[in-house]
């Protein structure tokens, strides 16, 4: 069976609800995916779960979908943020995509002292998150925040959110993740250059931070993000 087309929309979804399509959406559904009137596809909007919707009008410039039945309720990922220092463009895109697939609630790019990538385009990264959710069957799209300074993010860090601090100097230390309690968490991954001494000292002093090792080798930041998400999910998440 050919799997159904999945599309993220930002309109409300519900029984009988009609969803007008923007030009690019019509182009994708009718031009690229070759759907015609009467075809059924899956819709989600990050709030109302997943719905079967029928194409009730199709043209080059637009169209209308009509929701028929809910196929899945909203499934929120665990309350996990991924905080990371952006690296090269494609690798940053990869990190966002993987964070969505692995089940993060929020994605926060941060500028640390040794971050060498200047600006990241929030809207581009958010579009990547949407695509990843469409592809992986998710009913939720994590928000991607604008890039902020790591020091600022730590200044405002909530008391009740633990940090799985991936610290490359902890190599050899035994894992303590399994002994932690579930709840609000964040994973923190540094840039290619790693964390500065000041950042590391500050993190080690924070009550919320749990410094962890990701094995005996130094991983690239994108590998580290996937490894950390896997460890956290299997110890404290929804896997
Ligand atoms: N340049 C640094 C390595 C940075 S690796 C050095 O040579 O020491 C990029 C980020 O991935 C690190 O800041 C850390 O958050 C994470 N990371 C990579 N390997 C790790 C490991 N073995 N243990 C814990 N964190 C790791």
PDB file of N, CA and C and ligand atoms in Angstrom, residues 166-168 171 188-195 212-221 224, ligand 1:
ATOM      1  N   UNK A 166      26.073  17.534  28.326  1.00  0.00           N
ATOM      2  CA  UNK A 166      27.011  16.651  27.631  1.00  0.00           C
ATOM      3  C   UNK A 166      28.371  17.320  27.617  1.00  0.00           C
ATOM      4  N   UNK A 167      29.229  16.804  28.508  1.00  0.00           N
ATOM      5  CA  UNK A 167      30.507  17.452  28.764  1.00  0.00           C
ATOM      6  C   UNK A 167      31.620  16.521  28.314  1.00  0.00           C
ATOM      7  N   UNK A 168      32.325  16.959  27.280  1.00  0.00           N
ATOM      8  CA  UNK A 168      33.357  16.091  26.690  1.00  0.00           C
ATOM      9  C   UNK A 168      34.514  15.827  27.660  1.00  0.00           C
ATOM     10  N   UNK A 171      34.549  12.272  29.934  1.00  0.00           N
ATOM     11  CA  UNK A 171      34.865  10.957  29.350  1.00  0.00           C
ATOM     12  C   UNK A 171      35.413  10.025  30.426  1.00  0.00           C
ATOM     13  N   UNK A 188      21.993  19.514  26.672  1.00  0.00           N
ATOM     14  CA  UNK A 188      22.859  20.616  26.232  1.00  0.00           C
ATOM     15  C   UNK A 188      24.090  20.056  25.509  1.00  0.00           C
ATOM     16  N   UNK A 189      24.260  20.489  24.261  1.00  0.00           N
ATOM     17  CA  UNK A 189      25.375  20.040  23.418  1.00  0.00           C
ATOM     18  C   UNK A 189      26.194  21.268  23.002  1.00  0.00           C
ATOM     19  N   UNK A 190      27.491  21.155  23.111  1.00  0.00           N
ATOM     20  CA  UNK A 190      28.368  22.278  22.759  1.00  0.00           C
ATOM     21  C   UNK A 190      28.730  22.308  21.278  1.00  0.00           C
ATOM     22  N   UNK A 191      29.452  23.333  20.880  1.00  0.00           N
ATOM     23  CA  UNK A 191      29.872  23.485  19.476  1.00  0.00           C
ATOM     24  C   UNK A 191      31.139  22.664  19.184  1.00  0.00           C
ATOM     25  N   UNK A 192      31.616  22.731  17.960  1.00  0.00           N
ATOM     26  CA  UNK A 192      32.844  22.011  17.567  1.00  0.00           C
ATOM     27  C   UNK A 192      33.995  22.284  18.527  1.00  0.00           C
ATOM     28  N   UNK A 193      34.076  23.524  18.972  1.00  0.00           N
ATOM     29  CA  UNK A 193      35.177  23.914  19.865  1.00  0.00           C
ATOM     30  C   UNK A 193      34.950  23.509  21.311  1.00  0.00           C
ATOM     31  N   UNK A 194      33.811  22.921  21.612  1.00  0.00           N
ATOM     32  CA  UNK A 194      33.495  22.527  22.984  1.00  0.00           C
ATOM     33  C   UNK A 194      33.098  23.728  23.846  1.00  0.00           C
ATOM     34  N   UNK A 195      32.941  23.494  25.145  1.00  0.00           N
ATOM     35  CA  UNK A 195      32.570  24.571  26.066  1.00  0.00           C
ATOM     36  C   UNK A 195      33.824  25.268  26.577  1.00  0.00           C
ATOM     37  N   UNK A 212      27.257  14.597  31.916  1.00  0.00           N
ATOM     38  CA  UNK A 212      27.326  13.204  31.458  1.00  0.00           C
ATOM     39  C   UNK A 212      28.383  13.043  30.374  1.00  0.00           C
ATOM     40  N   UNK A 213      28.846  11.806  30.270  1.00  0.00           N
ATOM     41  CA  UNK A 213      29.766  11.424  29.202  1.00  0.00           C
ATOM     42  C   UNK A 213      28.978  10.681  28.135  1.00  0.00           C
ATOM     43  N   UNK A 214      29.386  10.860  26.898  1.00  0.00           N
ATOM     44  CA  UNK A 214      28.767  10.118  25.792  1.00  0.00           C
ATOM     45  C   UNK A 214      29.753   9.092  25.234  1.00  0.00           C
ATOM     46  N   UNK A 215      30.481   8.444  26.135  1.00  0.00           N
ATOM     47  CA  UNK A 215      31.402   7.394  25.689  1.00  0.00           C
ATOM     48  C   UNK A 215      32.824   7.885  25.564  1.00  0.00           C
ATOM     49  N   UNK A 216      33.738   6.973  25.242  1.00  0.00           N
ATOM     50  CA  UNK A 216      35.171   7.274  25.323  1.00  0.00           C
ATOM     51  C   UNK A 216      35.740   8.062  24.151  1.00  0.00           C
ATOM     52  N   UNK A 217      34.936   8.351  23.133  1.00  0.00           N
ATOM     53  CA  UNK A 217      35.449   9.111  21.982  1.00  0.00           C
ATOM     54  C   UNK A 217      34.771  10.472  21.909  1.00  0.00           C
ATOM     55  N   UNK A 218      35.443  11.424  21.305  1.00  0.00           N
ATOM     56  CA  UNK A 218      34.842  12.748  21.094  1.00  0.00           C
ATOM     57  C   UNK A 218      33.934  12.654  19.872  1.00  0.00           C
ATOM     58  N   UNK A 219      32.678  12.975  20.061  1.00  0.00           N
ATOM     59  CA  UNK A 219      31.715  12.917  18.961  1.00  0.00           C
ATOM     60  C   UNK A 219      31.568  14.295  18.339  1.00  0.00           C
ATOM     61  N   UNK A 220      31.238  14.323  17.066  1.00  0.00           N
ATOM     62  CA  UNK A 220      30.866  15.610  16.472  1.00  0.00           C
ATOM     63  C   UNK A 220      29.545  16.018  17.100  1.00  0.00           C
ATOM     64  N   UNK A 221      29.290  17.335  17.067  1.00  0.00           N
ATOM     65  CA  UNK A 221      28.104  17.837  17.764  1.00  0.00           C
ATOM     66  C   UNK A 221      26.816  17.190  17.243  1.00  0.00           C
ATOM     67  N   UNK A 224      26.673  13.758  18.658  1.00  0.00           N
ATOM     68  CA  UNK A 224      26.433  13.881  20.100  1.00  0.00           C
ATOM     69  C   UNK A 224      24.948  14.136  20.381  1.00  0.00           C
TER      70      UNK A 224
HETATM   71  N1  LIG B   1      36.438  20.366  20.604  1.00  0.00           N
HETATM   72  C1  LIG B   1      36.001  19.618  21.719  1.00  0.00           C
HETATM   73  C2  LIG B   1      34.905  18.631  21.355  1.00  0.00           C
HETATM   74  C3  LIG B   1      33.582  19.210  21.025  1.00  0.00           C
HETATM   75  S1  LIG B   1      32.480  18.009  20.522  1.00  0.00           S
HETATM   76  C4  LIG B   1      37.169  18.827  22.244  1.00  0.00           C
HETATM   77  O1  LIG B   1      38.028  18.497  21.458  1.00  0.00           O
HETATM   78  O2  LIG B   1      37.150  18.509  23.432  1.00  0.00           O
HETATM   79  C5  LIG B   1      30.957  18.896  20.495  1.00  0.00           C
HETATM   80  C6  LIG B   1      30.032  18.660  21.662  1.00  0.00           C
HETATM   81  O3  LIG B   1      29.534  17.340  21.622  1.00  0.00           O
HETATM   82  C7  LIG B   1      30.655  18.793  23.036  1.00  0.00           C
HETATM   83  O4  LIG B   1      30.712  20.115  23.493  1.00  0.00           O
HETATM   84  C8  LIG B   1      29.728  17.935  23.894  1.00  0.00           C
HETATM   85  O5  LIG B   1      28.563  18.641  24.262  1.00  0.00           O
HETATM   86  C9  LIG B   1      29.374  16.833  22.940  1.00  0.00           C
HETATM   87  N2  LIG B   1      30.251  15.653  23.080  1.00  0.00           N
HETATM   88  C10 LIG B   1      31.017  15.100  22.108  1.00  0.00           C
HETATM   89  N3  LIG B   1      31.634  13.988  22.553  1.00  0.00           N
HETATM   90  C11 LIG B   1      31.259  13.822  23.843  1.00  0.00           C
HETATM   91  C12 LIG B   1      31.545  12.837  24.838  1.00  0.00           C
HETATM   92  N4  LIG B   1      32.328  11.810  24.614  1.00  0.00           N
HETATM   93  N5  LIG B   1      30.956  12.996  26.066  1.00  0.00           N
HETATM   94  C13 LIG B   1      30.134  14.041  26.324  1.00  0.00           C
HETATM   95  N6  LIG B   1      29.827  14.988  25.411  1.00  0.00           N
HETATM   96  C14 LIG B   1      30.362  14.887  24.176  1.00  0.00           C
END
